[in-house]
Amino acid sequence: MPLVHRAKSFLQKPENVILLSLIIILLYLIFLPLFSIVDDTFRVHSSELMRIKGSEAGDFTSYHWKSIFIGKYSKNIFYKPLINTVLMAMVTCLFAISLGGVFAWLVTRTDIRFKKLISSLFILPYIMPSWTLAMAWLNFFKNQHVGAPGLFTAFTGIQTPDWFAYGFFPITVVLGLHYAPFAYILIGGILKNMDANMEEAAQILKAGRWRIIRKITIPIVLPAMLSTFLLVFSSAMSAFAVPAFLGTPVRFQVLTTQLFRTLNGMSPGYGFLIALVMIVIGAVILTVNQMLVGKRKSFATVTGKSSNISLVNLKKNRTPLSIFILVLLLLITVVPLITFAVESFMISSGSLAIDNFTTLFWTGEGQPDVLSGEPGILRNKYIYIGLWNSFRLSVIVSLLAGTVGLLVGYAVVKKRGTFGANTLDRLSFFPYLIPSMAFGAIYLSMFAVRRGFIPSLYGTFAILVLIGTVKYLPFASRAGINAIFQLGREIEEAAMIFGVSWWKRMVKIIIPIQKASVLSGFLLPFISSMRELSLFILLVTPGTRILTTMLFQYNEKGWDQYANAIILFIVLVVISINLIANKIAGASIDKGIGG
Amino acid sequence: MPEIIIKNATKRFGSFLAVDKLDITIQDKGFVTLLGPSGCGKTTTLRMISGLENPTEGEIYIDDVLVFSSEQGIALSPAKRDVGFLFQNYALWPHMTVSQNIAFGLENLKWNKADINHRVHELTELLKIDEFLIRYPAELSGGQQQRVAIARTLAPRPKVLFMDEPLSNLDAKLRIEMRAELKRLHRETNSTFVYVTHDQLEAMTLSSRICLMKEGRVQQYEEPLKVYNEPSNLFSAEFVGNPTINFVDVECHQVGPENIQLVSKDLIFSFTPVSHHPSLQKGQKLILGLRPECISLSEEGLVRGAIYSALPSGMETTVILKIKNTLLTSVVFGSLDFPVDTEIGLELDHDSYILFDKSSEENIATGSLGVSMRDDI
């Protein structure tokens, strides 16, 4: 039977087996949940029985759709947060791209000093949890609205106005700073690889510096900038922790905070519907991005030597500008960390008196009159459990996502151009577009009950591992595709001729050669899950608590000293892992733009 | 008169010396080629003259204007040097159409619309790309992109045109075609061309003068045929010419009033200088250079060898001849083939054999040769 033979020879190639099994698994883990969430928006949930009169849990209902889109309260529940979200994401994008773009230009195209240092410092806000800066902002600028005033008021005696301390303004500043490194990496990569001859050609033809930037440099990096815009937009839109910390005191609501409130509260149906709206926006963004990338003015040019980049001479501005930038960067990276350290020793923030300092929060045994008798951080077994859980979760997620990402890369590159490869490529990128919290909502809806051979996973550690792996697969699969693509097929084919087995080819040839790219496929999922809050917050139960969710709870309770200490822990772990990866294999997030 | 004078130009990249004390003058309306192997400093030299790179030390004049001086702290930007530059990878702007690419330089000069339009059409007709005006570079073939780049460079009528290996990304056939066009363009535009290449044939066929460089230093700066016939040293002799010149290690055996007797491991030569009589010591180590076309094959030749390999191309045949342990390359014109291992005679009937000193590698003398087998002394 020829069909059997064909199937047999098809399955003899490892890339086909990988392709087929990954497509099936990802369809199950990404697409099936989408149907489940749509279904959930039409169902009556048990906590909603009071409001949907005369219904049973599980009944079909259009109640959620009606009240979200055309109901009496839809303005407050949905439309206002939606507008806030869009505005917040827009302004964040503009800020992040201008800042990241200017830094990328300075580092790749001018003779500014301390390039390496600037590059590594600038990346820090992206490595740190996004709300690190939000907490630093609160540490500095909070006013009497939430109890003790911040350091700024302590030092200067000036009360910060509400608009400055909370809500839209600080949210966009903090998110903008958080995503600026992302723009920096993307735009900097383009600028670094862009053929400097293009700018030199314009220079010889007597174009002035501004005209060159306006007419040559910007148009050439524009597609990358648009792409960055869309990616940052979708990330900013799904940000939860920053608007939660900075927006709550002034009741500034966005879609994610609404999602959290409704899903954790009495109306999960609303929550699932808001999640669905966010997923749709994300999908639209991906489509627009895809359309922008494949255009007529292809930027593929004959590759020549572009080593001779002549840098713009900043002349007398060189040293002052370099110092200014360095100070600015220290202000947004190192200074916040110092305030966390300082605040964790202070009984009440806002007073710099000596007797206000204590080691109670670190080593104390817990006094009933201070913070409900919670023992100090170094004696607190819950903090150790959280640290261990976070670390364990990140390591497992990174190993799983990194390995699957590498397999995706292998299968996609080997089967380049086929329908299967394109499907897997898109499928593995799709989780990027699902806002973290919406993704959490999906898994909550999907795995709260037994599904096929998978038992109910709610409350288990496994569900955290599963969602982390799927959510960060896009990073890992991009890295995997890059690694395999750059290698070219001949290197592997040379080993195939000698009859080296697939396993050996991977372990002895492909991975060692591309270790930097491969490792960065493991590194990003690790860092991301270490600092992630919104993805896990709906799925974590007291038994599976992790550092970030504990942090969130301490913050809600106003136990700032513990929150500050935990942030320090997270930043410390993330930065040391990043350094180790950098030392071992030269893997780094900024890939040496400042190099 | 745009004469270019480079005085004592040195360029260091960190500790790497890219160009070492370069001193050349490029005459007005010349077509000068900077020739040399990769890493010899030729591209750096071109970038220094055009202003894309500043020398570490030295002075550069273009058209009697001091455009760079390390001592006086003068460094005119490329825009102020009135030059054109053709890049190896063309550096066309991918987001502009062909006509926008060509017009860009003219817009910078504030030409009016009608003049720009006129000039763009003039150039696209000259370079036969007028049908592609509204296309983007990515939609053109390599050869067409090349022509657009040339049109863009020529548009503002630069007095001096710099070209950095402009033909190296083209296929062999197109390269020969473009070579002819460049030479014609040089005549028609009436400007000075400075051309970087590592292809000795390109340098030979195009230029009015070749500046041969090695490791940042000028080896020889003369007309192409002079470089070919009177190479200043072993490097010049070996770099220029295809097939490569034959080198035979010899020792000076006897210095007579008329001729000099030279002995190699297999042969004895009698060298009669036609230039001047060099002063040589007995026992001095020398190298004899014989161009392949100056070695003739004949049935009667007294020195006998065997055909080691024959490569007929139709127009000529390159023959490698083995005489005992010496291999010599010869070029025979005409459609001929030689069966391998057949015995054949050799004659040296030219007067352009070159003698080099082995230790200094310098050219000592040119002359005619008599040859015989060594075992018949």
mmCIF file of C-alpha atoms in Angstrom, chain A residues 405-526:
data_model
loop_
_atom_site.group_PDB
_atom_site.id
_atom_site.type_symbol
_atom_site.label_atom_id
_atom_site.label_comp_id
_atom_site.label_asym_id
_atom_site.label_seq_id
_atom_site.Cartn_x
_atom_site.Cartn_y
_atom_site.Cartn_z
ATOM 1 C CA GLY A 405 11.293 26.531 21.105
ATOM 2 C CA LEU A 406 14.413 24.880 19.767
ATOM 3 C CA LEU A 407 12.341 22.020 18.341
ATOM 4 C CA VAL A 408 9.970 24.547 16.765
ATOM 5 C CA GLY A 409 12.987 26.323 15.260
ATOM 6 C CA TYR A 410 14.358 23.059 13.916
ATOM 7 C CA ALA A 411 11.083 21.912 12.369
ATOM 8 C CA VAL A 412 10.157 25.339 10.950
ATOM 9 C CA VAL A 413 13.541 25.935 9.341
ATOM 10 C CA LYS A 414 13.875 22.394 7.993
ATOM 11 C CA LYS A 415 10.403 22.469 6.470
ATOM 12 C CA ARG A 416 10.654 26.126 5.449
ATOM 13 C CA GLY A 417 7.944 27.280 3.075
ATOM 14 C CA THR A 418 5.576 24.380 3.652
ATOM 15 C CA PHE A 419 2.070 24.813 5.014
ATOM 16 C CA GLY A 420 2.947 22.884 8.156
ATOM 17 C CA ALA A 421 5.989 25.054 8.906
ATOM 18 C CA ASN A 422 4.001 28.273 8.449
ATOM 19 C CA THR A 423 1.233 26.966 10.668
ATOM 20 C CA LEU A 424 3.632 26.013 13.435
ATOM 21 C CA ASP A 425 5.475 29.316 13.081
ATOM 22 C CA ARG A 426 2.286 31.379 13.546
ATOM 23 C CA LEU A 427 0.862 29.072 16.182
ATOM 24 C CA SER A 428 3.970 29.317 18.331
ATOM 25 C CA PHE A 429 3.869 33.101 18.112
ATOM 26 C CA PHE A 430 0.175 33.441 18.884
ATOM 27 C CA PRO A 431 0.449 33.343 22.716
ATOM 28 C CA TYR A 432 2.455 36.567 22.492
ATOM 29 C CA LEU A 433 -0.700 38.389 21.481
ATOM 30 C CA ILE A 434 -2.962 37.050 24.163
ATOM 31 C CA PRO A 435 -2.762 39.474 27.082
ATOM 32 C CA SER A 436 -1.270 37.663 30.074
ATOM 33 C CA MET A 437 -4.251 38.056 32.307
ATOM 34 C CA ALA A 438 -6.676 37.030 29.576
ATOM 35 C CA PHE A 439 -4.510 33.983 29.037
ATOM 36 C CA GLY A 440 -4.752 33.231 32.722
ATOM 37 C CA ALA A 441 -8.523 33.583 32.433
ATOM 38 C CA ILE A 442 -8.573 31.169 29.521
ATOM 39 C CA TYR A 443 -6.658 28.522 31.418
ATOM 40 C CA LEU A 444 -8.821 29.087 34.432
ATOM 41 C CA SER A 445 -11.882 28.400 32.336
ATOM 42 C CA MET A 446 -10.324 25.517 30.450
ATOM 43 C CA PHE A 447 -8.578 23.548 33.178
ATOM 44 C CA ALA A 448 -10.867 24.182 36.147
ATOM 45 C CA VAL A 449 -12.519 20.888 35.244
ATOM 46 C CA ARG A 450 -11.282 17.617 33.877
ATOM 47 C CA ARG A 451 -10.631 17.822 30.103
ATOM 48 C CA GLY A 452 -10.090 14.539 28.297
ATOM 49 C CA PHE A 453 -7.061 12.850 29.761
ATOM 50 C CA ILE A 454 -5.966 16.019 31.611
ATOM 51 C CA PRO A 455 -7.403 16.149 35.130
ATOM 52 C CA SER A 456 -8.579 19.378 36.713
ATOM 53 C CA LEU A 457 -5.422 21.386 37.178
ATOM 54 C CA TYR A 458 -6.695 24.360 39.155
ATOM 55 C CA GLY A 459 -4.623 24.862 42.273
ATOM 56 C CA THR A 460 -1.745 22.709 41.067
ATOM 57 C CA PHE A 461 1.796 23.732 40.314
ATOM 58 C CA ALA A 462 1.470 22.033 36.930
ATOM 59 C CA ILE A 463 -0.970 24.599 35.603
ATOM 60 C CA LEU A 464 1.516 27.384 36.341
ATOM 61 C CA VAL A 465 4.225 25.467 34.496
ATOM 62 C CA LEU A 466 1.887 24.800 31.586
ATOM 63 C CA ILE A 467 0.739 28.374 31.138
ATOM 64 C CA GLY A 468 4.247 29.798 31.588
ATOM 65 C CA THR A 469 5.636 27.435 28.974
ATOM 66 C CA VAL A 470 2.958 28.234 26.415
ATOM 67 C CA LYS A 471 3.003 31.980 27.069
ATOM 68 C CA TYR A 472 6.790 32.294 26.699
ATOM 69 C CA LEU A 473 7.087 29.884 23.809
ATOM 70 C CA PRO A 474 7.100 32.827 21.343
ATOM 71 C CA PHE A 475 10.403 34.141 22.759
ATOM 72 C CA ALA A 476 11.943 30.700 22.740
ATOM 73 C CA SER A 477 10.712 29.771 19.282
ATOM 74 C CA ARG A 478 11.987 33.072 17.788
ATOM 75 C CA ALA A 479 15.391 32.328 19.319
ATOM 76 C CA GLY A 480 15.218 28.721 18.090
ATOM 77 C CA ILE A 481 14.287 29.706 14.536
ATOM 78 C CA ASN A 482 17.113 32.246 14.477
ATOM 79 C CA ALA A 483 19.649 29.779 15.795
ATOM 80 C CA ILE A 484 18.818 27.053 13.296
ATOM 81 C CA PHE A 485 18.349 29.474 10.411
ATOM 82 C CA GLN A 486 21.734 31.134 10.869
ATOM 83 C CA LEU A 487 23.433 27.769 10.963
ATOM 84 C CA GLY A 488 22.423 26.823 7.437
ATOM 85 C CA ARG A 489 21.552 23.306 6.444
ATOM 86 C CA GLU A 490 24.942 22.145 5.163
ATOM 87 C CA ILE A 491 26.457 21.803 8.617
ATOM 88 C CA GLU A 492 23.828 19.299 9.644
ATOM 89 C CA GLU A 493 23.840 17.582 6.258
ATOM 90 C CA ALA A 494 27.576 17.014 6.524
ATOM 91 C CA ALA A 495 26.894 15.019 9.699
ATOM 92 C CA MET A 496 23.945 13.184 8.116
ATOM 93 C CA ILE A 497 26.222 11.916 5.351
ATOM 94 C CA PHE A 498 28.331 10.238 8.015
ATOM 95 C CA GLY A 499 25.192 8.623 9.432
ATOM 96 C CA VAL A 500 25.179 10.567 12.706
ATOM 97 C CA SER A 501 21.846 10.127 14.487
ATOM 98 C CA TRP A 502 19.411 13.019 14.930
ATOM 99 C CA TRP A 503 19.895 13.185 18.682
ATOM 100 C CA LYS A 504 23.673 13.327 18.323
ATOM 101 C CA ARG A 505 23.445 15.952 15.597
ATOM 102 C CA MET A 506 21.439 18.185 17.930
ATOM 103 C CA VAL A 507 23.555 17.644 21.010
ATOM 104 C CA LYS A 508 27.002 17.477 19.457
ATOM 105 C CA ILE A 509 26.714 19.863 16.532
ATOM 106 C CA ILE A 510 23.774 22.241 16.418
ATOM 107 C CA ILE A 511 23.476 23.239 20.064
ATOM 108 C CA PRO A 512 27.221 23.716 20.719
ATOM 109 C CA ILE A 513 27.666 25.894 17.641
ATOM 110 C CA GLN A 514 24.679 28.093 18.403
ATOM 111 C CA LYS A 515 24.900 28.014 22.153
ATOM 112 C CA ALA A 516 24.477 31.778 22.570
ATOM 113 C CA SER A 517 21.243 31.889 20.564
ATOM 114 C CA VAL A 518 19.998 28.669 22.102
ATOM 115 C CA LEU A 519 20.698 29.874 25.614
ATOM 116 C CA SER A 520 18.906 33.157 25.025
ATOM 117 C CA GLY A 521 15.875 31.032 24.110
ATOM 118 C CA PHE A 522 16.067 29.651 27.649
ATOM 119 C CA LEU A 523 17.006 32.919 29.281
ATOM 120 C CA LEU A 524 14.011 35.013 28.229
ATOM 121 C CA PRO A 525 11.371 32.558 29.501
ATOM 122 C CA PHE A 526 13.267 32.313 32.788
#
